[in-house]
PDB file of C-alpha atoms in Angstrom:
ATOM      1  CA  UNK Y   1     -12.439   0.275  -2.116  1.00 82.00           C
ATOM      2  CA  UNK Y   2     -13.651   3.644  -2.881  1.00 87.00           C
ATOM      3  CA  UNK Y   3     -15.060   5.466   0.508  1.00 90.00           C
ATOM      4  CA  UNK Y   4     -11.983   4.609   2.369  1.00 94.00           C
ATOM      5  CA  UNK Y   5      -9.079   6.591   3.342  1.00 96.00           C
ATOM      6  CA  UNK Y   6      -6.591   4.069   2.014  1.00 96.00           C
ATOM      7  CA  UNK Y   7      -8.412   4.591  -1.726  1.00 97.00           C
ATOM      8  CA  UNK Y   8      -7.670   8.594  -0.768  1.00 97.00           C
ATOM      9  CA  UNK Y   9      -3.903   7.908   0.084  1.00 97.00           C
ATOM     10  CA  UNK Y  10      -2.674   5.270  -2.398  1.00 97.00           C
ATOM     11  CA  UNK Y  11      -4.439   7.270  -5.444  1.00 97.00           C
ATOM     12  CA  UNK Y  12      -3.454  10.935  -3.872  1.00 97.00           C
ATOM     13  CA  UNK Y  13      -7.054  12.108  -4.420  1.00 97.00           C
ATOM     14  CA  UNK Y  14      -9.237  14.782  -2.341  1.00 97.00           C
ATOM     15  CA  UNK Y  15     -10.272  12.858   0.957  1.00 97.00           C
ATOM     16  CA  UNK Y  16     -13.557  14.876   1.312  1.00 96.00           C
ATOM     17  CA  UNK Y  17     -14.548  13.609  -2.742  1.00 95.00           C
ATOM     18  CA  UNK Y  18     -12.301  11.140  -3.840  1.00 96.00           C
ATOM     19  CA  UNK Y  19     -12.074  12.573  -7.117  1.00 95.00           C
ATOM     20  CA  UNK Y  20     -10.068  15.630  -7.060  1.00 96.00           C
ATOM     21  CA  UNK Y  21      -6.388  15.179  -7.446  1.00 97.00           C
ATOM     22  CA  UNK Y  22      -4.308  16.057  -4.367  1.00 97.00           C
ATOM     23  CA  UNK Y  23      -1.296  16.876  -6.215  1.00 97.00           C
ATOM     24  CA  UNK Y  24      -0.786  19.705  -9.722  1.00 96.00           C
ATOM     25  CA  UNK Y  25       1.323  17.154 -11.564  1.00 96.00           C
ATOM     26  CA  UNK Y  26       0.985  13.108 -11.527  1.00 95.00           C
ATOM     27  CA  UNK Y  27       4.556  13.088 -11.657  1.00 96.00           C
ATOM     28  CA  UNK Y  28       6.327  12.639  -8.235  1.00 95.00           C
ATOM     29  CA  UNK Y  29       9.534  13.281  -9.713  1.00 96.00           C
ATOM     30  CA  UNK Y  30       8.633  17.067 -11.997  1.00 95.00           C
ATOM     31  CA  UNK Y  31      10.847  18.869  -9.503  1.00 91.00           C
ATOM     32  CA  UNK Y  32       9.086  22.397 -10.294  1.00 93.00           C
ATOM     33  CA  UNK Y  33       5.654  20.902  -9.249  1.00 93.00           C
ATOM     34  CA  UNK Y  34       6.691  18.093  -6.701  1.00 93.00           C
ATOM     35  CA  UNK Y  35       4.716  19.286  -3.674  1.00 93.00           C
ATOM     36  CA  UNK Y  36       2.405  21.729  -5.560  1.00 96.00           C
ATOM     37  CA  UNK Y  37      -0.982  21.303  -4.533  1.00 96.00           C
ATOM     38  CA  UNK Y  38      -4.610  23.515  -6.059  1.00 97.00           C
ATOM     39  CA  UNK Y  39      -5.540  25.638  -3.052  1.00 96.00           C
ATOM     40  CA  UNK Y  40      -9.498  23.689  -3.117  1.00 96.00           C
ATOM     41  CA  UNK Y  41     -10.262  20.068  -4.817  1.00 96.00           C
ATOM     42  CA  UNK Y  42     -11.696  20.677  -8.501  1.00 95.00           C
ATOM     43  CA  UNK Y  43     -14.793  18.709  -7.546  1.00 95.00           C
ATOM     44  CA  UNK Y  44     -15.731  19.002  -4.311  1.00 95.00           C
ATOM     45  CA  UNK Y  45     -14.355  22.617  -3.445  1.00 95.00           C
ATOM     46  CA  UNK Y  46     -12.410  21.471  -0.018  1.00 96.00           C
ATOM     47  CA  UNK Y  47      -9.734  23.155   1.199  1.00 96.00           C
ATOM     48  CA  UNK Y  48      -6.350  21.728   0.729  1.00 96.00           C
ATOM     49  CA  UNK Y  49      -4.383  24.653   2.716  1.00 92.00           C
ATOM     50  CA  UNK Y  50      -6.439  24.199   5.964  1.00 89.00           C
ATOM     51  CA  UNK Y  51      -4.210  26.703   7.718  1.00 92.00           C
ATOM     52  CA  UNK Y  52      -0.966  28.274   7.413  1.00 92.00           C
ATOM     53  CA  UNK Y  53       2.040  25.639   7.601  1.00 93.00           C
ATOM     54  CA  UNK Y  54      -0.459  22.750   7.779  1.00 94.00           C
ATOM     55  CA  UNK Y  55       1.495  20.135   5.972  1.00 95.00           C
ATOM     56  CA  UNK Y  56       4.403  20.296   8.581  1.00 94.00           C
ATOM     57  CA  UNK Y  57       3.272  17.633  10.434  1.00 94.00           C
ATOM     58  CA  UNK Y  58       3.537  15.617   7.043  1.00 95.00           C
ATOM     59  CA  UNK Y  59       7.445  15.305   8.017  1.00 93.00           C
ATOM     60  CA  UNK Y  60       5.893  13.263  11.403  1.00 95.00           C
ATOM     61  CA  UNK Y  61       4.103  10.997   9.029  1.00 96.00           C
ATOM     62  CA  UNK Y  62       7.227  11.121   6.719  1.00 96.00           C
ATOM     63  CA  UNK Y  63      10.045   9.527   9.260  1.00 95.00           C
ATOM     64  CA  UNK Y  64       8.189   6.256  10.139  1.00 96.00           C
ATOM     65  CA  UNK Y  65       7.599   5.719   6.640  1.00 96.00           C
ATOM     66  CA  UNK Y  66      11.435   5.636   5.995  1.00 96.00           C
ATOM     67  CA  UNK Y  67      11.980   3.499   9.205  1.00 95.00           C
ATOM     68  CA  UNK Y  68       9.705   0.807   7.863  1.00 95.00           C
ATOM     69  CA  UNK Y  69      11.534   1.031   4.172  1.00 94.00           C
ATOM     70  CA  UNK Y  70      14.888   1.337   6.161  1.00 93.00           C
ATOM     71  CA  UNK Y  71      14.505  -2.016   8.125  1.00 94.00           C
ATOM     72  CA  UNK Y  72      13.884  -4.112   5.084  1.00 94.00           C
ATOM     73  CA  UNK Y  73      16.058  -2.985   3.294  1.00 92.00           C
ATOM     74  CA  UNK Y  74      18.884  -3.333   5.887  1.00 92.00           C
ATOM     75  CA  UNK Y  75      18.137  -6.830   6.684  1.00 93.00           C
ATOM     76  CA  UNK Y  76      18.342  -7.712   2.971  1.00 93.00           C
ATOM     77  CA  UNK Y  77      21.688  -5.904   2.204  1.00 92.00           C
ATOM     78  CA  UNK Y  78      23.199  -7.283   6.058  1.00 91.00           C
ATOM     79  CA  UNK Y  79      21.914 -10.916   5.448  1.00 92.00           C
ATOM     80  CA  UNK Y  80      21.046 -11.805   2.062  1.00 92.00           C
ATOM     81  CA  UNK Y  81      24.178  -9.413   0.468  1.00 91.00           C
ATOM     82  CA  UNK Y  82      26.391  -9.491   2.843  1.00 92.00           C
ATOM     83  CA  UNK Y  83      27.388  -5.414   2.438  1.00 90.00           C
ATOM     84  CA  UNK Y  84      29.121  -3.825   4.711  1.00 91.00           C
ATOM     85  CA  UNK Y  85      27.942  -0.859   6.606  1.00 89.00           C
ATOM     86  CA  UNK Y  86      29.710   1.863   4.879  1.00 92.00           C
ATOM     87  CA  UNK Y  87      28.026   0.781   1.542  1.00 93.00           C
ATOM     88  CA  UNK Y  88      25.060   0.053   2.863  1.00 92.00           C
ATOM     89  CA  UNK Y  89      24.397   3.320   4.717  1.00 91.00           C
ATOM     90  CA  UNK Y  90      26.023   4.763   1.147  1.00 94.00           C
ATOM     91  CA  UNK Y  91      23.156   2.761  -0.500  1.00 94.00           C
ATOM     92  CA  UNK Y  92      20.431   3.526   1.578  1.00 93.00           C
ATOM     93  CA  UNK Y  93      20.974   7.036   1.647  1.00 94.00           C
ATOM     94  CA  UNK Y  94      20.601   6.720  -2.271  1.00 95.00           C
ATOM     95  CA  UNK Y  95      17.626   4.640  -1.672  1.00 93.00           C
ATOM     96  CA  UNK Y  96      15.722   7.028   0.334  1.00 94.00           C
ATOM     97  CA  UNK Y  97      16.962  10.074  -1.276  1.00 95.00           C
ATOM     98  CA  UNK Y  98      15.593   8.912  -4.803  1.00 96.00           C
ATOM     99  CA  UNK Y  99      11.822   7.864  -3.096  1.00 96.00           C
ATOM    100  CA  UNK Y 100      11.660  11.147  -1.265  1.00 96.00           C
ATOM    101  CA  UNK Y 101       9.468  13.169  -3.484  1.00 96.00           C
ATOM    102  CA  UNK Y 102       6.949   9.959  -3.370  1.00 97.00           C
ATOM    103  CA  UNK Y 103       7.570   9.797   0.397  1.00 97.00           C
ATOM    104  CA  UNK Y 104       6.414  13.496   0.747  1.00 97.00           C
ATOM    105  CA  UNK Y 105       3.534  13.257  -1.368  1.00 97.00           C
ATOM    106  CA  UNK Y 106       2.401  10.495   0.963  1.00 97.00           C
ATOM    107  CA  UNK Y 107       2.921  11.824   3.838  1.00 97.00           C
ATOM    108  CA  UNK Y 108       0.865  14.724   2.876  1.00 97.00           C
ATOM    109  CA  UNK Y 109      -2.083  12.581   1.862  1.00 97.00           C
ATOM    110  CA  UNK Y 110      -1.514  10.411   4.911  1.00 97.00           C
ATOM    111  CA  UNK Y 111      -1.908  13.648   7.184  1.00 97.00           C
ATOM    112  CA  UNK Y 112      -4.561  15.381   5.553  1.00 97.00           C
ATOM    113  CA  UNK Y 113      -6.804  12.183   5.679  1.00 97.00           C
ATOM    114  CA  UNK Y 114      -6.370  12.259   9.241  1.00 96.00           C
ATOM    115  CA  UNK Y 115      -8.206  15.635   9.627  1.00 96.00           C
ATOM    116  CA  UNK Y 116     -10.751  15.211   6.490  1.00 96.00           C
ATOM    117  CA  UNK Y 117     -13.424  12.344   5.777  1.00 94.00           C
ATOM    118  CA  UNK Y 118     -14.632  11.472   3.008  1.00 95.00           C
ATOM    119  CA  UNK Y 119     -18.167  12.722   2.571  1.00 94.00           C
ATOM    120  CA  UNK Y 120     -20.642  10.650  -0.753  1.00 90.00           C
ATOM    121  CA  UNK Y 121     -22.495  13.900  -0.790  1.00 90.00           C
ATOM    122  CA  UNK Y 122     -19.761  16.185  -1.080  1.00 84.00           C
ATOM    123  CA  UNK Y 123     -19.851  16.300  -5.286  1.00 79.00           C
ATOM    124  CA  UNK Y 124     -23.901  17.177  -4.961  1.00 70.00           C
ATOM    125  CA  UNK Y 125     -23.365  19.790  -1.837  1.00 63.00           C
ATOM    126  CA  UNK Y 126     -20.844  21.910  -4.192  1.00 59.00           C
ATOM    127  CA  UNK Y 127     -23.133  21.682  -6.928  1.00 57.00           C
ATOM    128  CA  UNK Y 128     -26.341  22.402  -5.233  1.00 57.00           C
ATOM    129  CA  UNK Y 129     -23.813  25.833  -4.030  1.00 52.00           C
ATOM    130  CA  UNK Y 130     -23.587  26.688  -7.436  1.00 43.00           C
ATOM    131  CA  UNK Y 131     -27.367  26.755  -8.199  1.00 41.00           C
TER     132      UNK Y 131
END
């Protein structure tokens, strides 16, 4: 599966590489370092800050993600549960709030794979820079 931009998103790693972590800390929930990212991959050297406020358009990326969690999870609680909709918009704001940080860092990966592919060579171009 590696080569694809699906291995890049689900793991969070560099999409140029595939090796490089996308993300400071591999915890989505270490508040300090949620959405920190290195400024270039570790392996590959790409740029993760590809221009000033790139990652914005992770928040379009962001709100269909939360549509297709929302929809579930409403038919479940309306039909299976029977909850009403004061609890269940009470729950689902819950819900979503707790998976944001893992929604963001997503997103991000989501939206940056859009704009960078992933490249076999990339590992061997940064080293032959260093020679």
């Amino acid at each position: 599966m590696k080569g694809t931009k699906t291995y890049s998103i689900l793991h969070l790693k560099c999409p140029r590489c595939q090796e490089g972590d996308l993300f400071v800390s591999k915890n989505a929930y270490n508040f300090k370092n949620m959405l920190t990212m290195p400024k270039q991959c570790s392996v590959c050297n790409q740029n993760f800050e590809v221009e000033p406020g790139f990652y914005s358009g992770a928040l379009w990326i962001s709100f269909p993600i939360i549509v297709l969690i929302a929809i579930p999870f409403y038919l479940i609680m309306d039909f299976i549960f029977l909850i009403s909709i004061d609890w269940m918009a009470f729950i689902m704001a819950i819900y979503i709030f707790g998976l944001q940080p893992v929604i963001m860092r997503y997103s991000r990966a989501i939206w940056i794979n859009i704009f960078v592919s992933y490249d076999p060579d990339a590992k061997k171009t940064k080293n032959e820079k260093v020679k």
